[in-house]
Amino acid sequence: MADVEIKLDRYDRCYSPGDTVSGVIIVRSDSKLSHQGIKLQVCGTVDLQLSARAVGLFEAFYNSIKPMELISYDITVSEAGRLPKGVTELPFEFDLKPRKNMKLYETYHGVYINTQYIITVEMFRSMLAKNIRKAIEFIVRIKSKPPPQNKVYFEINPEKLKNVQKENRQLIPRFSIRGHFDSGVCNIERPFTGNIVIEQSDQEIKSIELQFVRVETCTYENNEAREATEVENIQLADGNVCHGFDIPIYMIFPRLFTCITTIETAFKVEFEVNVVILFKDTHMLTENFPIRLVRVPTRFNF
Amino acid sequence: PIYSMANFGELVLVIGDHHIPSRSNVIPEKFRRMLVPNKMQHVICTGNLGSREQYDELRQLAPNVHVVSGDCDEMVGGTNDMPQMPPTRVVQIGEFRIGVIHGHQVLPWGDHMALAGIRRKLNVDILVSGHTHQNEVVEHDGCFHINPGSVTGAFSPTQTKLVPSFILLAVQGSTVVCYVYELINDNLEVSKTEFTKKDISSSLSSY
Amino acid sequence: MAQIEPDRSPDTPTFKWKPRQRNLKSHTYQNVHSQSVSRHPLEKTVSISNKRKNKFEHDPLSTDYASKDESSDPLAASGVSAVDLDPLTAALISRRKESEEKETTEPEVKQRFQPWNFKRRAILSKYTTKQRIPVILDSTQDEDASSLDIPVNPPKAAVTLVKKRKKNQNTQNVSQKEFLLEMDGLRQRLTSCWARGQRQQALKIALMCGKMLETVSVPEFYPSMFVMCVDVLETFGKLVHTQIKDQYQNPEDYQNEEAFYFPNATDRAKDVCWNWFHKSGCIRDLVPRLYIEMSLLPCYRFITDSTQITEVMRRISHTIRGVGNPLVASYARAFLASKGREACPETYQDVLCETYGDFLTVFREIEKLKFSGVPQVVSRSMSPSAYADLFQPALSWLVRHIGAGNTEEVFFALIQQARACWNNASVLVHVLGAFDARFVSKHARSIAQLIRQAEESSTPKALLYRAFGRAVVEAPPSQEMCLPILNEVWKVVKKLTDPELYMNVAEVFVEFVLQNFPGKECNTLLKDILNHVSSPDAQKKVQKQIHSVTLSVMKYRTDFDVLFEMDNFLPVVDLLDREMKQSVSKTMLDSFARHARPTADPVLVNALFDVARLLHDSLDSLAIEDERAQVANLIIQFIDKLDFGNDLEQQLNIYNDARRSFTNLDRVTEALVVRVAGLVMKAHKYMKGRHSRKTLAFVKACIAYCHITIPSLESMSSRVRLFLHCAQIGLMNGLVIQSEGMLEAILRVFEESEESTSEPSRLCLETDLLQSFLSTLLLISGHPEDGPFFLVERFIEILIDHKAWDASSKIRLFFDVLSLLSAYGQTTFQYRIPGITPNDKMYGCSDEYLRKLEKLFQISIDSVLHFLGAVQTSSPKEHTMLSLAFANSLVTCLEMNVHSATLIVRLNQGNDTSSV
């Protein structure tokens, strides 16, 4: 019995462009082992897929989108030879650099867009024995400069509603809601913060929620397919809160399902938050705010 | 710290007939100063302590306390919540078997012939008894009868001179030194007697 | 030793049975080897302090060591190194030190902090319901977060009508009992899931608990529900904490808990920890998210320092503002307090002050809206004050956390906040109880005013005064403040009409008055109590408080003269029902026995006599033995405190009264006999053994008292014992006839025991009593008509004929009789009482005397042989043993001659001896 495993030096398997990715290939064997060479393959791709909803419109190009190859290495770790019985560690390393004319994007598992980096090790065996393969994913994170502080203030009242005609406005309960986000450009490694205050509301409030939405866009021959999905929904208030209370907004960005805001010609990944207020009479009030995500590594991520 | 005195053997306090509070109020101050914890390894008490507090005080003095019941222990009248004590006890200390009895059962009180009978019945080398309120150290047929008297000098129908007294035994193997402590006119007087246990065959033949 | 002596010369009459003469000195080697010693083992025993040591140096026992003869002084050798401080004293000193330390640290240790478990039980028993409670049986709802109907790309600001969000929660309504069982099951499921590695499932269970705390369908049960759910959540939090600790390679290498935490935590531990916080962070619903994060709060210690944790706490505290239901929010705040204490004990209180402010704001809002947000109050199924009461445990818990060991500034801040926000008694009552009592006491006057101004809603002001009183009792204010405080408080309290509320305050303030006012104030307060609880109906309600008042009074007024100077005290005791009064009487007598000096004060004696009589009379035939013994002990202790000094007549009078008063308790009667006999000896000592006519009359009266009293005792052995004791005392005082009377009385008890079915066997077992009785007979002189042995003869007759005593016992008693007869035959008796001429002096061993003795020997020997015959048939083994013992007895008692030797030889051979 023989077994191969890849172990990266970093416990969290996170790397940034320009980093050297290093680790060992661990071969375990309960007898002497001869092989025809051990090879490492590094591969990073962006896969684009369109949703079923979009398929009807864009069947033509649905099949023709090819994955974008961002990085590709073939490394020979060992030429053909023999390995002793027991555990053998074979070190390897490579620089995390994109292919020519390419850029590295953050690891991201979206619904329509998938960016993924994989290291595969393969041990070639003689004709009779099967090759042994193992693959692991490593995570790429793109660092940015600290974003400028730009607080976003908001005020919601019936006058500002866009989907209500003037003559119907008196039907809507009176309310005044105020708040702010600490920044419209957000560090993905820090929570999204701000506050909200119900200054006045005739109608009893049932719930206040913060919805985190990502918008994926694929571009092909001047056509755009745009899809928005909810990534997270956090209830900020449950029931009729005290008026005038300063209620904090606090949301941790989910890992992997979120990446920094990425705008390319072929695809875009963007983010928005919605402040959602549900009234007891089943009226629902939403206000939408686009936000930009960047990554500034911090020691504490809260 | 107690056993650092090993070369002097074990110290055994022999005491009894307190009759506190029915006949006396306290153990005399001069005695109390001497009777402090961690000196003695054993306390042998002939009974008639008089109250639970006296018993508790004895138990402070040494790790091993052997008490027998006296004729007044049942009579103190209500406040007495003394644990029930046996009428006789046998304690082995060094090479000595020591028997204890209060002594009101001895007929007539304090008679050495009668005491010898009890001593033989208990099969002991030393018989400790009280009740007469008269301290005694007596050799009898090669064995010993010890009576510590009353530590408070309490009254007794058979006693006119009320002398508070108790006895301390220093037992070392087959030898015992017997110290008698008496308060005569409030002056402490101590006397000692030393005796050695005869070997078994001779003590048997003496009977 | 045993030698057969040759017969005497022919001119002296020969006796078949003659007592063996013993030389009283022959075996006595006392002081033969004995030498006087100056050194002995008990020398130089104590040296407690230098002071004492100096004192001892004047003592003959502690003379110089230098000359000590070590061989004669085993203790001296060790004495040098043994103890500078003897262990008993050392132990005493260290114990005192300990208690001193305890005293100083106590306020901090106590911290007025009851552990959660303590509250838990109280809450569960108080907040109950008969309604059915919804329970979430399965929680899959946390998965459906993504299936919400909120449009993801609405216009910039929009209002729309939404369909009710579907809740696929599977809930069921259960009874309270079922609920408790369900929650218990849930906790077990949680641990078993965890043990199987099903972390996700475990989290779901914890979430369910959080979810259940979200809604208040049955408000009156909510506090209990909270307690149960928190149990599960705490368990969850602990499991996660342990899991993180398990990430450490060799946990045993870490010396203390701190070593596991930030900044020492390993990356793995941090990573696992972060994962949990990410999981909890994305829980959609507010309340479950809060509860999960709070239950994991102590885990933050793995990843960050206390400053950051304080920030986390602050954020959570703020987030709780989003919880719309005030009841849900306030319990969440209580939970935050509890977990915050675990996570950052140094700083958590600062955050809680703000949390407390939030609580007040919410409550002010509720009152402003006149409880319109509470459906139960609106529908009138619950009163506003009952609703407000539901918040008490949470508020109390929160405030107690803030108050524990906190500063005076914070104390005032809390009071200020309450005044500014919601000046309600129910807040103030917790604040007063939560902080160091010294703060309250220091500003007692202004706080008393504050209390007067506070609004009562769910908490009556009386409870505030009670909490206030507790504080000033614990930390007494300065002397000049006490009276103004008392006036300020009583101005309000005396107007209270509800006896229960009134007594709740009075109970505490009685202690305050006792502590701070030495004079009549307490009596005045007691008078006020009497006025307030005059109706029997009221008295019934406040028994507990009155009881506590009486105990306080006795605790502080241990001087019984002062106690009984308060003429309202006993009337207050009278308010108690029978059982309580009994218990107070017991405490009173006990306290008297413990604290009082011996007394002869007639007022005191009378009052306490009444108390003791009350206690005595309260015992009916149904009282159990323990109870009787306890009461008897108390009464005896009381009697022993009555001391008229040298006025022995007065002392006897009081014993007379006592005998009349406590007839139902034999133990007391017995004690009285012993005490009266003691009086005789007191007189004896006083007169140095020579009575005057007056004292002789007195001791006669005493002995008469005993003689009259003893027969009323039920126990035969007690009667014998006491008669014997009194007879001896009588003899010592020269009262021969009286003593003979008592010894005869003993014989009558023996006779009587023949008829009695219960006691004779017991009496027979107590042979030591009979032996002592026989020994006493030796002190008595013969009777001019009935001869020298009249009592022994009577005893022998009784012994022979006694129907209840068995043969073996009789034989053994005859051995004792033989010993006595032998003692009677000595030329000098073993002992005598001065002033009484015993038989040895009276008859001088005359032939006639010896003849009579011989006759008794004959009767006794015949009787033994007769009874031996009876034993032989029933138990041969017993027969052999008794025969041997008989031989032994004969050797000791008789002079050896042909008759005695033959008898002994035949006994030893086991031959038939009936013909001797």
Short mmCIF file of C-alpha atoms in Angstrom, two decimals, chain A residues 47-53 62 108-115 213-218 226-231 256-259 268-269 271, chain C residues 146:
data_model
loop_
_atom_site.label_atom_id
_atom_site.label_comp_id
_atom_site.label_asym_id
_atom_site.label_seq_id
_atom_site.Cartn_x
_atom_site.Cartn_y
_atom_site.Cartn_z
CA ASP A 47 -15.10 29.06 -14.59
CA LEU A 48 -18.09 30.95 -15.81
CA GLN A 49 -21.52 29.39 -15.87
CA LEU A 50 -24.85 30.91 -16.52
CA SER A 51 -27.93 30.25 -14.59
CA ALA A 52 -30.84 28.33 -15.92
CA ARG A 53 -32.77 31.56 -16.06
CA TYR A 62 -23.51 29.17 -23.09
CA TYR A 108 -14.22 32.51 -4.93
CA HIS A 109 -17.08 30.05 -5.00
CA GLY A 110 -20.03 31.80 -6.50
CA VAL A 111 -23.10 30.48 -8.20
CA TYR A 112 -22.03 31.48 -11.70
CA ILE A 113 -18.42 32.31 -11.23
CA ASN A 114 -15.88 30.05 -9.65
CA THR A 115 -12.23 30.90 -9.08
CA VAL A 213 -26.16 40.43 -1.83
CA ARG A 214 -23.60 39.69 -4.47
CA VAL A 215 -24.03 40.47 -8.12
CA GLU A 216 -22.22 38.36 -10.68
CA THR A 217 -21.97 39.57 -14.26
CA CYS A 218 -20.64 37.65 -17.25
CA ARG A 226 -26.30 39.64 -14.49
CA GLU A 227 -27.34 37.59 -11.49
CA ALA A 228 -27.88 38.72 -7.92
CA THR A 229 -27.94 36.26 -5.01
CA GLU A 230 -28.35 36.71 -1.29
CA VAL A 231 -25.25 35.57 0.52
CA LEU A 256 -15.15 31.67 0.32
CA PHE A 257 -18.60 32.75 -0.83
CA THR A 258 -17.29 36.28 -0.82
CA CYS A 259 -14.29 37.82 -2.53
CA LYS A 268 -17.67 41.10 -12.55
CA VAL A 269 -18.28 40.24 -8.94
CA PHE A 271 -21.69 43.45 -3.71
CA SER C 146 -31.26 31.73 1.51
#
